[in-house]
PDB file of C-alpha atoms in Angstrom:
ATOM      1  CA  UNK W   1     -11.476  45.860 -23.620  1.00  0.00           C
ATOM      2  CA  UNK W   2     -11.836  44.122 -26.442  1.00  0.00           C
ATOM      3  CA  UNK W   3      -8.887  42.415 -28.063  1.00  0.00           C
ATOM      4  CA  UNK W   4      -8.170  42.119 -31.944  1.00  0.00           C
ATOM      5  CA  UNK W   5      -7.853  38.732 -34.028  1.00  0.00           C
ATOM      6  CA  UNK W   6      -5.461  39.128 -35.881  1.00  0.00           C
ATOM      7  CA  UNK W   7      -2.456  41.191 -36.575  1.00  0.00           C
ATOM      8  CA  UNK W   8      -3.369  42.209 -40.110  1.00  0.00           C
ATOM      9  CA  UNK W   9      -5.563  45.330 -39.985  1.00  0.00           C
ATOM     10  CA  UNK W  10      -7.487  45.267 -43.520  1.00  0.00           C
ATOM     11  CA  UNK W  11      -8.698  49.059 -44.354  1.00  0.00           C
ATOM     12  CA  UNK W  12     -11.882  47.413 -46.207  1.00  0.00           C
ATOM     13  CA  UNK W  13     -13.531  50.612 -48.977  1.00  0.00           C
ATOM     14  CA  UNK W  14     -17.025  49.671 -49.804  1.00  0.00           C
ATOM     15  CA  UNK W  15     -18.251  51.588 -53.304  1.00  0.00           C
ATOM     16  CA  UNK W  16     -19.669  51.853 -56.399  1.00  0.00           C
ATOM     17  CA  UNK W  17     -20.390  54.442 -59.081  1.00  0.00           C
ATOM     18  CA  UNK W  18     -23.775  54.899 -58.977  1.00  0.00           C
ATOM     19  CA  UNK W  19     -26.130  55.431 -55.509  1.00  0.00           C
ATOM     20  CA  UNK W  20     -28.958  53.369 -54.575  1.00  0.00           C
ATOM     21  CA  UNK W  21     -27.208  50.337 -55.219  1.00  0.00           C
ATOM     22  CA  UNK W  22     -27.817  49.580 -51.488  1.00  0.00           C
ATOM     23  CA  UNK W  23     -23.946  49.853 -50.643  1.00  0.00           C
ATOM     24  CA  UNK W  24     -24.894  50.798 -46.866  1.00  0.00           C
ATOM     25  CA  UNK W  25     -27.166  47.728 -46.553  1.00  0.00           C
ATOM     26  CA  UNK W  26     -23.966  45.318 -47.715  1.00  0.00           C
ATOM     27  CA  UNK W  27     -21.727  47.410 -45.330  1.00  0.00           C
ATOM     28  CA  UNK W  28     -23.936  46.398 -41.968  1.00  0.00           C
ATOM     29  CA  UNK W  29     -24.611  42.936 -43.030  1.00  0.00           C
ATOM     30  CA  UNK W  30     -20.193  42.697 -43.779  1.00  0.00           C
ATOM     31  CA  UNK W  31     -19.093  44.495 -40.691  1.00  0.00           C
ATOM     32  CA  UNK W  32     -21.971  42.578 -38.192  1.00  0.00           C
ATOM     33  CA  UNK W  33     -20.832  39.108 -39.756  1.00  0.00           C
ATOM     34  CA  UNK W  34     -17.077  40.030 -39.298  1.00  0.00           C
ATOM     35  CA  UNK W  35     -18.428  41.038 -35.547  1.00  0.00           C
ATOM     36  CA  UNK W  36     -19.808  37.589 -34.929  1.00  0.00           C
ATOM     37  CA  UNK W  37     -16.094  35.809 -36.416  1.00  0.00           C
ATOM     38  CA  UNK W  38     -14.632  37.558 -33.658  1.00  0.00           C
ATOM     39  CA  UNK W  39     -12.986  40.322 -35.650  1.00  0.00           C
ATOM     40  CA  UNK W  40     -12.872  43.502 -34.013  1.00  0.00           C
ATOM     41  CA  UNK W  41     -14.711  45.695 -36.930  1.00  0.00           C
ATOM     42  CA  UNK W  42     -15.270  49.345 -37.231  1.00  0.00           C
ATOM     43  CA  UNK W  43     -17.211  51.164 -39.835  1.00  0.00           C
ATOM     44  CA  UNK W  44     -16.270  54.469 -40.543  1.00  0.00           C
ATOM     45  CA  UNK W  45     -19.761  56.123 -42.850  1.00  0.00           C
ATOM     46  CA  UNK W  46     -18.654  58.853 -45.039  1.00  0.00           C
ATOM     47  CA  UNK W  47     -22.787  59.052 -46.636  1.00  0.00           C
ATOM     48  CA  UNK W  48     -24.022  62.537 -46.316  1.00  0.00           C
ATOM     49  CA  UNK W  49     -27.325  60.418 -45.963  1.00  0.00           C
ATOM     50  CA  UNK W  50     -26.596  58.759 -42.446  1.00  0.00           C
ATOM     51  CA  UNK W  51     -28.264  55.898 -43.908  1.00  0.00           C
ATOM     52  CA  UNK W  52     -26.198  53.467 -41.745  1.00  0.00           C
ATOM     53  CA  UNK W  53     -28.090  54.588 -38.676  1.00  0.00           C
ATOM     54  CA  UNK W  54     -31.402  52.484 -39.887  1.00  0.00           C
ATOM     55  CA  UNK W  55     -29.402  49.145 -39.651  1.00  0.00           C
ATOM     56  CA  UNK W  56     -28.443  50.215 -35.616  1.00  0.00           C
ATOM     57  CA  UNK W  57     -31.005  51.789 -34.189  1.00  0.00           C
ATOM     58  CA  UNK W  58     -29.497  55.332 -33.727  1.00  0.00           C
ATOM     59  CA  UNK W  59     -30.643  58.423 -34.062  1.00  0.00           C
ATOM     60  CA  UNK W  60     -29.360  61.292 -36.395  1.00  0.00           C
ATOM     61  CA  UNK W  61     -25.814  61.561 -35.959  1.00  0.00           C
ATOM     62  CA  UNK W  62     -25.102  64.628 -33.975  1.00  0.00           C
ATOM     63  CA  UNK W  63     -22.627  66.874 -36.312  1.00  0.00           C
ATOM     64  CA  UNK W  64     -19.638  67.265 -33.580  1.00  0.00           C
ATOM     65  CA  UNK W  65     -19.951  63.113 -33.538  1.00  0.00           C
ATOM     66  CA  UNK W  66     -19.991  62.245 -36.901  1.00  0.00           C
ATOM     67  CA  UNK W  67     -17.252  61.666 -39.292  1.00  0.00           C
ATOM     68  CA  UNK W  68     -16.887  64.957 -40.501  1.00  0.00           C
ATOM     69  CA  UNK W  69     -15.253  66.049 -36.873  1.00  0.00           C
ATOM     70  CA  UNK W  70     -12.023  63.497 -38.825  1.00  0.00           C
ATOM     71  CA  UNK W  71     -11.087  65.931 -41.556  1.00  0.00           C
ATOM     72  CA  UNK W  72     -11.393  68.999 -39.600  1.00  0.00           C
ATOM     73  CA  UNK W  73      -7.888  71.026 -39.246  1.00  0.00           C
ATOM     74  CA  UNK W  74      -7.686  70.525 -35.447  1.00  0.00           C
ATOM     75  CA  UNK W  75      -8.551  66.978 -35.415  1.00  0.00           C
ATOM     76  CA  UNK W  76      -6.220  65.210 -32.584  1.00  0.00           C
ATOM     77  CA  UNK W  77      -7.347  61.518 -32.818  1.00  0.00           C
ATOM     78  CA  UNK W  78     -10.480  62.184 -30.727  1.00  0.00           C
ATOM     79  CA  UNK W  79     -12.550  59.335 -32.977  1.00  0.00           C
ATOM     80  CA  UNK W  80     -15.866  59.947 -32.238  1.00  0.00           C
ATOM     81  CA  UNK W  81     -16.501  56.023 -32.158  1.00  0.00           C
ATOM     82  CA  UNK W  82     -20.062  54.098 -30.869  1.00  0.00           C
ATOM     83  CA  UNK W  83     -20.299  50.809 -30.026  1.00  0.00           C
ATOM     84  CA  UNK W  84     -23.088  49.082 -31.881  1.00  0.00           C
ATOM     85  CA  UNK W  85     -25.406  45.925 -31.843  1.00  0.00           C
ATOM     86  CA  UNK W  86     -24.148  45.879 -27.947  1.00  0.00           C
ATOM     87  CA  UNK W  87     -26.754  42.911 -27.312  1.00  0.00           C
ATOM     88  CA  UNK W  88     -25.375  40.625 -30.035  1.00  0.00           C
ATOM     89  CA  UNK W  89     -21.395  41.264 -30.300  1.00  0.00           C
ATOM     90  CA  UNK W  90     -18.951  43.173 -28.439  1.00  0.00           C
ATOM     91  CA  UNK W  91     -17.079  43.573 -31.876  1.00  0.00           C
ATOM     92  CA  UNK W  92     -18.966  46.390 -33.810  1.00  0.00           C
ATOM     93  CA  UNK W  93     -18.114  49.804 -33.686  1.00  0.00           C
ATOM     94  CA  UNK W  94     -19.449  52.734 -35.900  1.00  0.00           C
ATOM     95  CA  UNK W  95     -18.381  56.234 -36.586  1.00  0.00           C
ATOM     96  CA  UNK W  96     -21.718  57.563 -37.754  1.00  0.00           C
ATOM     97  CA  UNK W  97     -21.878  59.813 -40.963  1.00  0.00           C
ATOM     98  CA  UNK W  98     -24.474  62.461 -41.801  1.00  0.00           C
ATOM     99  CA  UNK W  99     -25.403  65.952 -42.960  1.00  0.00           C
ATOM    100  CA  UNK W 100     -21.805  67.972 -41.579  1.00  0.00           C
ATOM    101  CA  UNK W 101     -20.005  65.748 -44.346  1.00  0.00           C
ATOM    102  CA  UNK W 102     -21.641  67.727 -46.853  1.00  0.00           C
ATOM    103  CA  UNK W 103     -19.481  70.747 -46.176  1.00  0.00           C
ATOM    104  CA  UNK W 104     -15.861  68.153 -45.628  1.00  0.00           C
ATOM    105  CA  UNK W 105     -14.568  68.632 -49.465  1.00  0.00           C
ATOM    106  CA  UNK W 106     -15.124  72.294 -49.140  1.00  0.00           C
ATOM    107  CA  UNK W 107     -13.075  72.162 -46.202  1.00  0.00           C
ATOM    108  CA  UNK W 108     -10.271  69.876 -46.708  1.00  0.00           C
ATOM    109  CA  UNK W 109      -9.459  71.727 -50.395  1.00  0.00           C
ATOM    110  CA  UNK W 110      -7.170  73.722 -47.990  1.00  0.00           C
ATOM    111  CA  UNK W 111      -5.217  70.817 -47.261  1.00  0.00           C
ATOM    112  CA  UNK W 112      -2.410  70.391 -49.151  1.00  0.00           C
ATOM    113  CA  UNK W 113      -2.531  66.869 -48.823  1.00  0.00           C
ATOM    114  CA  UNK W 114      -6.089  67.064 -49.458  1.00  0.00           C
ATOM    115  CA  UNK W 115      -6.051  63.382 -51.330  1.00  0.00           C
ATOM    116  CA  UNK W 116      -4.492  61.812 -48.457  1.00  0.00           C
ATOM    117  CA  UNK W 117      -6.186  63.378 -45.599  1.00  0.00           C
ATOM    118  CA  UNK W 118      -8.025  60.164 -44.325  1.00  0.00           C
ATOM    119  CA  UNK W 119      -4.560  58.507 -45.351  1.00  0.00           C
ATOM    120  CA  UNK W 120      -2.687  60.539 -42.955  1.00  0.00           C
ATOM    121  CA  UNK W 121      -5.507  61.086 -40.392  1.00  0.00           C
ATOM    122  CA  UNK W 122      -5.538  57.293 -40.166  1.00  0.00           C
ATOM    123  CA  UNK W 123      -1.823  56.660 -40.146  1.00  0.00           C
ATOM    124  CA  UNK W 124      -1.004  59.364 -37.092  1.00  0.00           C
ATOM    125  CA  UNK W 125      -3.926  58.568 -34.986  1.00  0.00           C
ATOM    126  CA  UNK W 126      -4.103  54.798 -35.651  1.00  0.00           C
ATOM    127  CA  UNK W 127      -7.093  52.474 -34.562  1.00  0.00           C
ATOM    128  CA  UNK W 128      -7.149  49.378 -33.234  1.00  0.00           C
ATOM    129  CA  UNK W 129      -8.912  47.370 -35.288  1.00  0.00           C
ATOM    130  CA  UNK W 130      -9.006  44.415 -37.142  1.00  0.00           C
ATOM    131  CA  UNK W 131     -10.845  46.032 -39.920  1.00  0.00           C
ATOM    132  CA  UNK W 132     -12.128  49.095 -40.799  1.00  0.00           C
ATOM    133  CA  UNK W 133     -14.796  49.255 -43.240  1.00  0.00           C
ATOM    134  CA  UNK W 134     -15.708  52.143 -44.928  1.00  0.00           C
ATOM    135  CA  UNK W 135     -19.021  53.013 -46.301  1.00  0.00           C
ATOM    136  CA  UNK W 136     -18.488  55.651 -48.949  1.00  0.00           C
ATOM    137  CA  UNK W 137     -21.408  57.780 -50.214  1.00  0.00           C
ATOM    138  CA  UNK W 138     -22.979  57.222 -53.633  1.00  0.00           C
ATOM    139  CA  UNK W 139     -20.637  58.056 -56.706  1.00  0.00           C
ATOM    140  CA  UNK W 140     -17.167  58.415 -56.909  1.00  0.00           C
ATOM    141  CA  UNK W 141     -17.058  62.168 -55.825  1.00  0.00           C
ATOM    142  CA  UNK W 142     -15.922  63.526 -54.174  1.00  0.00           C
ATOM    143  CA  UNK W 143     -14.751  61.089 -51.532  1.00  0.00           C
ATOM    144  CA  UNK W 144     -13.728  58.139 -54.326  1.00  0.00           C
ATOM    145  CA  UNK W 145     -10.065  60.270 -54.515  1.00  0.00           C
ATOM    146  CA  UNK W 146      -9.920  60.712 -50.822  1.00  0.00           C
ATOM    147  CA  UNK W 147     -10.812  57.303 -49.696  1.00  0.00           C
ATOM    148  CA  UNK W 148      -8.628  55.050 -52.388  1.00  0.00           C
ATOM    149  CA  UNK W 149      -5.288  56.118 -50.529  1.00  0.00           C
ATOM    150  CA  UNK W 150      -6.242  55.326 -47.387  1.00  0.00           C
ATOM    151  CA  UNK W 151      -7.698  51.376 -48.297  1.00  0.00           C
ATOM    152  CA  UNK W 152      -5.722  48.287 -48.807  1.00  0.00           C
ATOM    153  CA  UNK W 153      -8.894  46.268 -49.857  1.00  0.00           C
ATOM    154  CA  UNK W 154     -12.098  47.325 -51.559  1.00  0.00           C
ATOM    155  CA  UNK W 155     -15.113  45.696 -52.821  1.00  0.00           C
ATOM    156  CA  UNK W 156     -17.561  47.423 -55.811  1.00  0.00           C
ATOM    157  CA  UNK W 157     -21.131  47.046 -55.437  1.00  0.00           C
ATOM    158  CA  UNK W 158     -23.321  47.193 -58.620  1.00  0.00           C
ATOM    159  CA  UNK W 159     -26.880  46.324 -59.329  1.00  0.00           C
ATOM    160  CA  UNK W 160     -27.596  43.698 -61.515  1.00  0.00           C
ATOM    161  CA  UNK W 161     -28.795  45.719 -64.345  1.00  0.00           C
ATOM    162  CA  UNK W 162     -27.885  46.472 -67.899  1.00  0.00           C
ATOM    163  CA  UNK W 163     -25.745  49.353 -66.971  1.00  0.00           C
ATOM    164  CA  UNK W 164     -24.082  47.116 -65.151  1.00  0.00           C
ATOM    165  CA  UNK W 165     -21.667  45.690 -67.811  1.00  0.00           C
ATOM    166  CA  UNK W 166     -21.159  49.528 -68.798  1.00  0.00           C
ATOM    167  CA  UNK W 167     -20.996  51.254 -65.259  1.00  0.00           C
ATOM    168  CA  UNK W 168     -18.190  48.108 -64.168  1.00  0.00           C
ATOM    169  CA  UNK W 169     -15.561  48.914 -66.865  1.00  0.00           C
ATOM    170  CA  UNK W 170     -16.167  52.878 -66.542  1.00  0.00           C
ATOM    171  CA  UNK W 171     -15.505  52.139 -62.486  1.00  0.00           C
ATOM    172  CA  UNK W 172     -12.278  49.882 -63.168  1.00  0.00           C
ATOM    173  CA  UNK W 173     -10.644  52.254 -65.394  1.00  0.00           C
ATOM    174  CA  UNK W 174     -11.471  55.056 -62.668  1.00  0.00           C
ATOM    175  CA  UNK W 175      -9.643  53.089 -60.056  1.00  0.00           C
ATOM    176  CA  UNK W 176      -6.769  52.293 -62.207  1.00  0.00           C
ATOM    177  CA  UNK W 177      -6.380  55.916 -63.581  1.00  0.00           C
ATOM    178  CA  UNK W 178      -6.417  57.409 -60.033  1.00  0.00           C
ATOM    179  CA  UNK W 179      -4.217  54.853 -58.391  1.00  0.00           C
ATOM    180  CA  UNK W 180      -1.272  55.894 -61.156  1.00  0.00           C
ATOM    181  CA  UNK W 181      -2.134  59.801 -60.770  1.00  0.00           C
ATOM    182  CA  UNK W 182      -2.074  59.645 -57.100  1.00  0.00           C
ATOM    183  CA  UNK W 183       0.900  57.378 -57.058  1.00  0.00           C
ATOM    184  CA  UNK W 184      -0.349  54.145 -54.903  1.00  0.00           C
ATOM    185  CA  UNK W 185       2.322  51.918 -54.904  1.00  0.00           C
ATOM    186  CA  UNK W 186       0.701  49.338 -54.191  1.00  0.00           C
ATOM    187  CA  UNK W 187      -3.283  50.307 -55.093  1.00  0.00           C
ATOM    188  CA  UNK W 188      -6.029  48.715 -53.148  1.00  0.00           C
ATOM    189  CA  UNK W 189      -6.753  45.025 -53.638  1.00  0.00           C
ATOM    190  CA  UNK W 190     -10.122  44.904 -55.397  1.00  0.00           C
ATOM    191  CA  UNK W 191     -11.675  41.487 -54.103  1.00  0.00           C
ATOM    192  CA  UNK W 192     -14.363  41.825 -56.285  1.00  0.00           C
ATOM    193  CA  UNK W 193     -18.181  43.357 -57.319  1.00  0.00           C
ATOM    194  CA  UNK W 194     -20.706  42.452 -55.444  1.00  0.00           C
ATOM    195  CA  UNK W 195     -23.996  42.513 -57.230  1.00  0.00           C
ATOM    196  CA  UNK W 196     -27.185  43.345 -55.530  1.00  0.00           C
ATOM    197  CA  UNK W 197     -30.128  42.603 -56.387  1.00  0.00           C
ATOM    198  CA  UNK W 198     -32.411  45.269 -54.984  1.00  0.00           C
ATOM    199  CA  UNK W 199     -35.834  43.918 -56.679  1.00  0.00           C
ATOM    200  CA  UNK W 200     -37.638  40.766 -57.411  1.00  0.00           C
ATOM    201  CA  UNK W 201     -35.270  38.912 -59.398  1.00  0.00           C
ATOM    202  CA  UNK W 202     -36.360  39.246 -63.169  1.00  0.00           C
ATOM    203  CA  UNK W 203     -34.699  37.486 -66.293  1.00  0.00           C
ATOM    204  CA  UNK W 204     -32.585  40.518 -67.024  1.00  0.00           C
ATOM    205  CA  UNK W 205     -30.545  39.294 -63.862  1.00  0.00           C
ATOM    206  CA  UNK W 206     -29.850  36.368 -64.603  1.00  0.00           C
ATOM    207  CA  UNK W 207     -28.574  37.311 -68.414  1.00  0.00           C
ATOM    208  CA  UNK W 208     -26.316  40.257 -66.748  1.00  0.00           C
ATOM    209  CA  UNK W 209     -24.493  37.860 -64.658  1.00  0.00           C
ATOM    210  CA  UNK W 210     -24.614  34.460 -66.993  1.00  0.00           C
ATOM    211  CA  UNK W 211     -21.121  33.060 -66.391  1.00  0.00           C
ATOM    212  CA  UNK W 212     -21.213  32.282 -69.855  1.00  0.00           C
ATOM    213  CA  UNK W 213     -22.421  35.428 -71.988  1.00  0.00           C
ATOM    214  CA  UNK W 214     -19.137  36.789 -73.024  1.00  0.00           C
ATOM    215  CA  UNK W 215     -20.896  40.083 -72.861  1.00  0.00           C
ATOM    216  CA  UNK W 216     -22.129  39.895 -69.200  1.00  0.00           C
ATOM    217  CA  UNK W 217     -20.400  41.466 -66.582  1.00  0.00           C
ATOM    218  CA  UNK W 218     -18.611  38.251 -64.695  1.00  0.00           C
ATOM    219  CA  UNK W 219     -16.998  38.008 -68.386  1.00  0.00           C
ATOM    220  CA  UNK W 220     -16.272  41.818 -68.623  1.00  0.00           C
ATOM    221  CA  UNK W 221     -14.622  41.489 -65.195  1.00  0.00           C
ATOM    222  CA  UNK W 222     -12.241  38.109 -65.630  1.00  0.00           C
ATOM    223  CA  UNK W 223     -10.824  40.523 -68.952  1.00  0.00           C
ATOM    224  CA  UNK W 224      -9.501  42.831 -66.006  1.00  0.00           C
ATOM    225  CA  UNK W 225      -8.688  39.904 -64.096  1.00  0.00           C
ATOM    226  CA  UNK W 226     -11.420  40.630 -61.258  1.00  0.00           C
ATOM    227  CA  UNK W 227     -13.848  38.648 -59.267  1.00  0.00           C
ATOM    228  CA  UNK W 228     -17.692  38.494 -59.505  1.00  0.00           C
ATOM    229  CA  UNK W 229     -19.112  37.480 -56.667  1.00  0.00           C
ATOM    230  CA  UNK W 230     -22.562  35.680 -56.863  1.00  0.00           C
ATOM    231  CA  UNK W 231     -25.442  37.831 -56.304  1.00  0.00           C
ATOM    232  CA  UNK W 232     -27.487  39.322 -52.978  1.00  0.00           C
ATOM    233  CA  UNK W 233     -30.550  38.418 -53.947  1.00  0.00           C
ATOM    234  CA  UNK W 234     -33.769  40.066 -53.278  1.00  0.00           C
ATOM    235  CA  UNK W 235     -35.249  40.214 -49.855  1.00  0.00           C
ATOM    236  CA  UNK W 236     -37.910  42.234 -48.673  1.00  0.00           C
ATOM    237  CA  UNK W 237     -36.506  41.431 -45.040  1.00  0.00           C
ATOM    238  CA  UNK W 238     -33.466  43.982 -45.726  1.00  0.00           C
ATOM    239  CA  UNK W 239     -36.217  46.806 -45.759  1.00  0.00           C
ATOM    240  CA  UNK W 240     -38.209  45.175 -43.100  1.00  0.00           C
ATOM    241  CA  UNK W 241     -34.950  45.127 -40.866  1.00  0.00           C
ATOM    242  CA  UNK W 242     -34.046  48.468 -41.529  1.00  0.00           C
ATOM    243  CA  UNK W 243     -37.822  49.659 -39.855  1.00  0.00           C
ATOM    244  CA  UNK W 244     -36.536  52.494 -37.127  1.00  0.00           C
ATOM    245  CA  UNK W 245     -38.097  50.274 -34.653  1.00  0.00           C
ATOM    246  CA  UNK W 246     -36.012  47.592 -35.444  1.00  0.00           C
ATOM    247  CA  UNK W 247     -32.688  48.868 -36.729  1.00  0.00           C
ATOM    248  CA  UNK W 248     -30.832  45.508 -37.242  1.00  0.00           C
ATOM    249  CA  UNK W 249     -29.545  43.708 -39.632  1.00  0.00           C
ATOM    250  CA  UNK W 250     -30.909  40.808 -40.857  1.00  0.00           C
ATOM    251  CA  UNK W 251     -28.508  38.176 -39.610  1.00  0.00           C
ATOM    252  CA  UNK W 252     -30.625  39.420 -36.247  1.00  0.00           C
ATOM    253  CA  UNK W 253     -33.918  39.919 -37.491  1.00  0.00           C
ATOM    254  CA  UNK W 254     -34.261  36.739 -39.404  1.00  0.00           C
ATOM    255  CA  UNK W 255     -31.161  34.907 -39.657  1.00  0.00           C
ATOM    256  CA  UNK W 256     -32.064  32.075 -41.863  1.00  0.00           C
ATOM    257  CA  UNK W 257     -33.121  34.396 -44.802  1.00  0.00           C
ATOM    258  CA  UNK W 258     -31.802  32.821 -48.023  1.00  0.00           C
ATOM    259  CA  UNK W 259     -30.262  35.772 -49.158  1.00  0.00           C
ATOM    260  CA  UNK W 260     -27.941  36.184 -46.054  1.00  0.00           C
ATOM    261  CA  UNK W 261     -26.301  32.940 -47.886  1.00  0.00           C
ATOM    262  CA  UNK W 262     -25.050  35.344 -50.902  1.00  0.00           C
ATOM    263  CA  UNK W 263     -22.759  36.867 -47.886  1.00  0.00           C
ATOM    264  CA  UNK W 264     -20.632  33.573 -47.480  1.00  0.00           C
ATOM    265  CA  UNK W 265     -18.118  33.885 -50.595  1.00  0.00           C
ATOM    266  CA  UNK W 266     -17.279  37.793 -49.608  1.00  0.00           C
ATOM    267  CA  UNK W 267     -16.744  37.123 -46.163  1.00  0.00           C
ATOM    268  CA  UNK W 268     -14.366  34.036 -46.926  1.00  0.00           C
ATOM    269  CA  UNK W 269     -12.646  36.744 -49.364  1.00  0.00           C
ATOM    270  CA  UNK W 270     -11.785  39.123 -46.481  1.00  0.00           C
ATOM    271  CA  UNK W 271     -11.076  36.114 -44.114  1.00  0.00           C
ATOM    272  CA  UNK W 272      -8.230  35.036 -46.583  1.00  0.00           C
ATOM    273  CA  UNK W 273      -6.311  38.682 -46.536  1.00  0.00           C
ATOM    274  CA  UNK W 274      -6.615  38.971 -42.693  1.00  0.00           C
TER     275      UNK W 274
END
């Protein structure tokens, strides 16, 4: 059995405002590297999409083992949990996502604690883990409200364009609104937005993230006292890895890509609160 690191479980929520921002592809790349540091690392993939799958090699999650099967009423701690990337780490666990999530907020409005359910579900059947990452779906509903109480850490993914600078405020005074109406005490530690760059890098980029516009987003950000990390840039390897015949991340498929370098700073982040 594997044994965890460290004694300080970090409930990592991975999410942005926006889809297509490639959130799932930062989520594999996070939760393999943590694998390799030794950190016993599960991902827990609330996208309706099962887009995580591509960056494994698994099939379409099965609906009575996905995480959907967490928030129904009879749940009893019966995690339907995978072990992934078997021939690289014995760290990496997944509990798939997919299409029986799309029917979860319909379900849990029942639930008088519906805001807390992963909360509570987490907190009476825990899990032995160093982290748990979780890969929320695009948007901020209607998981966003359901996944901030149950997080002590989260990082915000944005794309490096000019909605950025708009989209990163709007997402910030989200979070901080929610964490006073649902009463978290303390909220989530925010380590920071994560811009990815999901096409050839273009001058827009670099004006969007210039350390010294004081209209560009790392600017916008150290107003709210928040990190900017420095960008994932563009690789067409991320797509190439993701290839159903390959399904692996790219620390596997070609580990000295120059973008997996834009993965250092976050990592050391999350290293530092574990």
């Amino acid at each position: 059995m594997v044994k965890r690191k460290t004694q300080n479980q970090m409930k990592l929520g991975i999410m942005s405002n926006s889809g297509g921002v490639g959130k799932t592809t930062i989520a594999a790349h996070l939760a393999y590297s943590l694998a390799k540091k030794g950190y016993k690392t599960l991902v827990i993939e609330l996208d309706q999409q099962d887009s995580f799958r591509l960056s494994t090699g698994l099939g379409i999650a099965d609906p009575e083992r996905s995480a959907a099967k967490i928030f129904q009423p009879d749940f009893k701690g019966d995690y339907p949990i995978v072990q992934i990337w078997q021939d690289h780490t014995e760290n990496a666990f997944l509990i798939q996502g997919g299409a029986a999530l799309r029917e979860t907020p319909r379900a849990i409005e029942g639930y008088k604690r519906r805001y807390y359910i992963l909360q509570d579900r987490l907190k009476k059947f825990p899990l032995d883990f160093d982290v748990i990452l979780i890969d929320t779906p695009g948007g901020l509903e209607p998981f966003g409200t359901v996944i901030l109480p149950a997080i002590t850490h989260l990082i915000v993914v944005v794309e490096p364009d000019f909605k950025a600078t708009t989209s990163g405020g709007l997402f910030l005074e989200w979070f901080y609104s929610n964490a006073i109406d649902l009463d978290l005490d303390p909220p989530p530690q925010i380590l920071g937005f994560l811009p990815n760059t999901r096409q050839p890098e273009i001058a827009a980029h670099a004006k969007i993230l210039d350390k010294e516009n004081p209209n560009a987003l790392p600017a916008i950000l150290q107003e709210h006292e928040t990190r900017c990390f420095p960008q994932i840039k563009f690789s067409a390897e991320f797509v190439n890895a993701s290839d159903p015949s390959v399904g692996l991340p790219v620390f596997v498929y070609r580990p000295k890509a120059p973008a997996l370098k834009g993965f250092t700073p976050v990592i050391q982040a999350i290293e530092e609160c574990l």
